[in-house]
């Protein structure tokens, strides 16, 4: 089932990926019964939000990320984090649950769909809810960001590619 919050968050991805992420999400929705919903929990994250998320590395609090502002692909709109919601109220990051009983964990079904579109899964660096699709490394993105090469007319700061 489509999630209204996720549909709004798709609008936060870099414009070069918006249509594709919409297709990814549609395919995900069509692969589950109506009582299983995938929600994008984070897409675009400002540099200020990134520094707050990084807090567990610089101040008291749980470590959430190793990336400072400018080092995360979320800062440029090239990353997505997700969770699965069962029966409208059970939020899950369980990677083994198979609610639809098709012998493939629901989490892995989402992973396979993202990967079929060329998105990289964050499992390699223990960030299991994370996917990214980037045109270049974060250092190159930061250089463009610092040169203020932004797409005009957008609510968020997206760099021109």
CSV table of C-alpha atoms in Angstrom, one decimal:
chain,number,residue,atom,x,y,z
A,1,UNK,CA,0.0,0.0,0.0
A,2,UNK,CA,1.3,3.5,-0.8
A,3,UNK,CA,2.3,5.6,2.1
A,4,UNK,CA,1.4,9.4,1.9
A,5,UNK,CA,4.5,10.4,3.9
A,6,UNK,CA,6.7,8.4,1.5
A,7,UNK,CA,5.1,9.9,-1.5
A,8,UNK,CA,6.0,13.4,-0.1
A,9,UNK,CA,9.5,12.3,0.7
A,10,UNK,CA,10.1,11.1,-2.9
A,11,UNK,CA,9.8,14.7,-3.8
A,12,UNK,CA,13.0,15.3,-1.7
A,13,UNK,CA,15.3,13.1,-3.8
A,14,UNK,CA,17.5,14.9,-6.3
A,15,UNK,CA,15.5,15.8,-9.4
A,16,UNK,CA,17.6,13.5,-11.6
A,17,UNK,CA,16.3,10.5,-9.5
A,18,UNK,CA,12.7,11.5,-8.7
A,19,UNK,CA,10.9,9.6,-11.5
A,20,UNK,CA,13.1,6.5,-11.0
A,21,UNK,CA,12.5,6.5,-7.2
A,22,UNK,CA,8.8,6.8,-7.9
A,23,UNK,CA,9.0,3.7,-10.0
A,24,UNK,CA,11.0,1.8,-7.4
A,25,UNK,CA,8.4,2.7,-4.8
A,26,UNK,CA,5.5,1.7,-7.0
A,27,UNK,CA,7.2,-1.7,-7.6
A,28,UNK,CA,7.8,-2.2,-3.9
A,29,UNK,CA,4.2,-1.4,-3.1
A,30,UNK,CA,2.9,-3.8,-5.7
A,31,UNK,CA,5.1,-6.6,-4.3
A,32,UNK,CA,3.4,-6.7,-0.9
A,33,UNK,CA,-0.2,-7.2,0.5
A,34,UNK,CA,-2.1,-4.1,1.5
A,35,UNK,CA,-1.2,-4.4,5.2
A,36,UNK,CA,2.5,-4.2,4.5
A,37,UNK,CA,3.8,-0.6,3.8
A,38,UNK,CA,7.3,0.6,3.1
A,39,UNK,CA,8.1,4.1,4.4
A,40,UNK,CA,11.0,6.2,3.4
A,41,UNK,CA,12.2,7.5,6.8
A,42,UNK,CA,14.8,9.9,5.4
A,43,UNK,CA,15.7,11.2,2.0
A,44,UNK,CA,17.2,14.7,1.9
A,45,UNK,CA,19.1,15.9,5.0
A,46,UNK,CA,20.4,19.4,5.3
A,47,UNK,CA,24.0,20.0,6.4
A,48,UNK,CA,22.7,21.2,9.8
A,49,UNK,CA,20.5,18.1,10.2
A,50,UNK,CA,23.6,16.0,9.3
A,51,UNK,CA,25.6,17.6,12.1
A,52,UNK,CA,22.8,16.9,14.6
A,53,UNK,CA,22.7,13.3,13.4
A,54,UNK,CA,26.4,13.1,13.8
A,55,UNK,CA,26.0,14.1,17.5
A,56,UNK,CA,26.7,10.7,18.8
A,57,UNK,CA,30.3,11.1,17.5
A,58,UNK,CA,30.8,14.6,19.0
A,59,UNK,CA,28.5,14.7,22.0
A,60,UNK,CA,26.5,12.5,24.3
A,61,UNK,CA,24.0,10.3,22.4
A,62,UNK,CA,23.7,7.2,20.4
A,63,UNK,CA,26.1,7.0,17.4
A,64,UNK,CA,23.9,7.3,14.4
A,65,UNK,CA,26.3,8.0,11.6
A,66,UNK,CA,30.0,8.3,10.7
A,67,UNK,CA,29.3,11.1,8.3
A,68,UNK,CA,29.7,14.8,9.1
A,69,UNK,CA,27.8,17.5,7.1
A,70,UNK,CA,28.7,17.2,3.5
A,71,UNK,CA,29.9,13.6,3.7
A,72,UNK,CA,26.5,12.0,3.5
A,73,UNK,CA,24.7,11.4,0.2
A,74,UNK,CA,21.5,12.4,2.0
A,75,UNK,CA,23.0,15.9,2.0
A,76,UNK,CA,22.6,16.1,-1.8
A,77,UNK,CA,19.4,14.1,-2.2
A,78,UNK,CA,21.1,10.9,-3.5
A,79,UNK,CA,20.1,8.6,-0.6
A,80,UNK,CA,17.1,6.9,1.0
A,81,UNK,CA,16.5,5.2,4.3
A,82,UNK,CA,13.4,3.1,4.9
A,83,UNK,CA,11.5,0.9,7.3
A,84,UNK,CA,8.6,-1.5,6.9
A,85,UNK,CA,5.2,-0.9,8.6
A,86,UNK,CA,3.0,-4.0,9.3
A,87,UNK,CA,-0.8,-3.6,9.9
A,88,UNK,CA,-0.5,0.2,9.9
A,89,UNK,CA,1.2,0.4,13.3
A,90,UNK,CA,4.1,-2.0,13.7
A,91,UNK,CA,7.3,-0.2,12.6
A,92,UNK,CA,10.0,-2.7,11.8
A,93,UNK,CA,13.7,-2.8,10.8
A,94,UNK,CA,13.6,-6.6,11.0
A,95,UNK,CA,15.6,-8.1,8.2
A,96,UNK,CA,14.3,-11.7,8.5
A,97,UNK,CA,10.6,-11.3,8.8
A,98,UNK,CA,8.5,-12.8,6.0
A,99,UNK,CA,5.1,-11.4,6.5
A,100,UNK,CA,3.8,-12.2,3.1
A,101,UNK,CA,5.1,-15.8,3.4
A,102,UNK,CA,6.7,-16.0,0.0
A,103,UNK,CA,9.9,-17.5,1.6
A,104,UNK,CA,11.9,-14.3,1.0
A,105,UNK,CA,12.3,-11.9,3.9
A,106,UNK,CA,10.4,-8.7,3.2
A,107,UNK,CA,13.5,-6.6,3.8
A,108,UNK,CA,15.4,-8.5,1.1
A,109,UNK,CA,12.5,-8.0,-1.3
A,110,UNK,CA,12.9,-4.3,-0.9
A,111,UNK,CA,16.7,-4.6,-1.3
A,112,UNK,CA,16.3,-6.6,-4.5
A,113,UNK,CA,14.0,-4.0,-6.1
A,114,UNK,CA,16.3,-1.1,-5.3
A,115,UNK,CA,19.3,-3.1,-6.6
A,116,UNK,CA,17.5,-3.9,-9.8
A,117,UNK,CA,17.5,-0.2,-10.5
A,118,UNK,CA,21.2,0.2,-9.7
A,119,UNK,CA,21.0,1.5,-6.2
A,120,UNK,CA,23.7,0.5,-3.7
A,121,UNK,CA,22.6,-1.0,-0.4
A,122,UNK,CA,24.2,0.3,2.8
A,123,UNK,CA,24.7,-3.2,4.2
A,124,UNK,CA,28.4,-3.0,3.3
A,125,UNK,CA,28.9,-0.4,6.0
A,126,UNK,CA,26.2,-1.7,8.4
A,127,UNK,CA,23.5,0.8,7.4
A,128,UNK,CA,20.9,-1.7,6.4
A,129,UNK,CA,17.9,0.7,5.9
A,130,UNK,CA,20.1,2.8,3.5
A,131,UNK,CA,20.3,3.0,-0.3
A,132,UNK,CA,22.2,5.4,-2.4
A,133,UNK,CA,22.6,6.2,-6.1
A,134,UNK,CA,25.2,8.8,-6.8
A,135,UNK,CA,26.8,10.3,-9.9
A,136,UNK,CA,30.1,11.0,-8.0
A,137,UNK,CA,31.8,10.6,-4.6
A,138,UNK,CA,30.9,12.9,-1.7
A,139,UNK,CA,34.1,15.0,-2.1
A,140,UNK,CA,33.2,15.9,-5.6
A,141,UNK,CA,29.6,16.7,-4.6
A,142,UNK,CA,30.8,18.9,-1.7
A,143,UNK,CA,33.0,20.8,-4.1
A,144,UNK,CA,30.0,21.5,-6.3
A,145,UNK,CA,27.9,22.4,-3.3
A,146,UNK,CA,30.6,24.8,-2.0
A,147,UNK,CA,30.7,26.5,-5.4
A,148,UNK,CA,27.0,27.1,-5.0
A,149,UNK,CA,26.1,25.3,-8.3
A,150,UNK,CA,22.4,24.7,-7.4
A,151,UNK,CA,19.4,23.9,-9.5
A,152,UNK,CA,17.2,27.1,-9.5
A,153,UNK,CA,13.6,26.9,-8.6
A,154,UNK,CA,13.9,24.0,-6.2
A,155,UNK,CA,12.8,24.2,-2.5
A,156,UNK,CA,15.9,22.3,-1.4
A,157,UNK,CA,19.5,22.8,-2.4
A,158,UNK,CA,20.3,20.4,-5.2
A,159,UNK,CA,23.5,20.7,-7.0
A,160,UNK,CA,23.6,20.9,-10.8
A,161,UNK,CA,25.1,17.9,-12.4
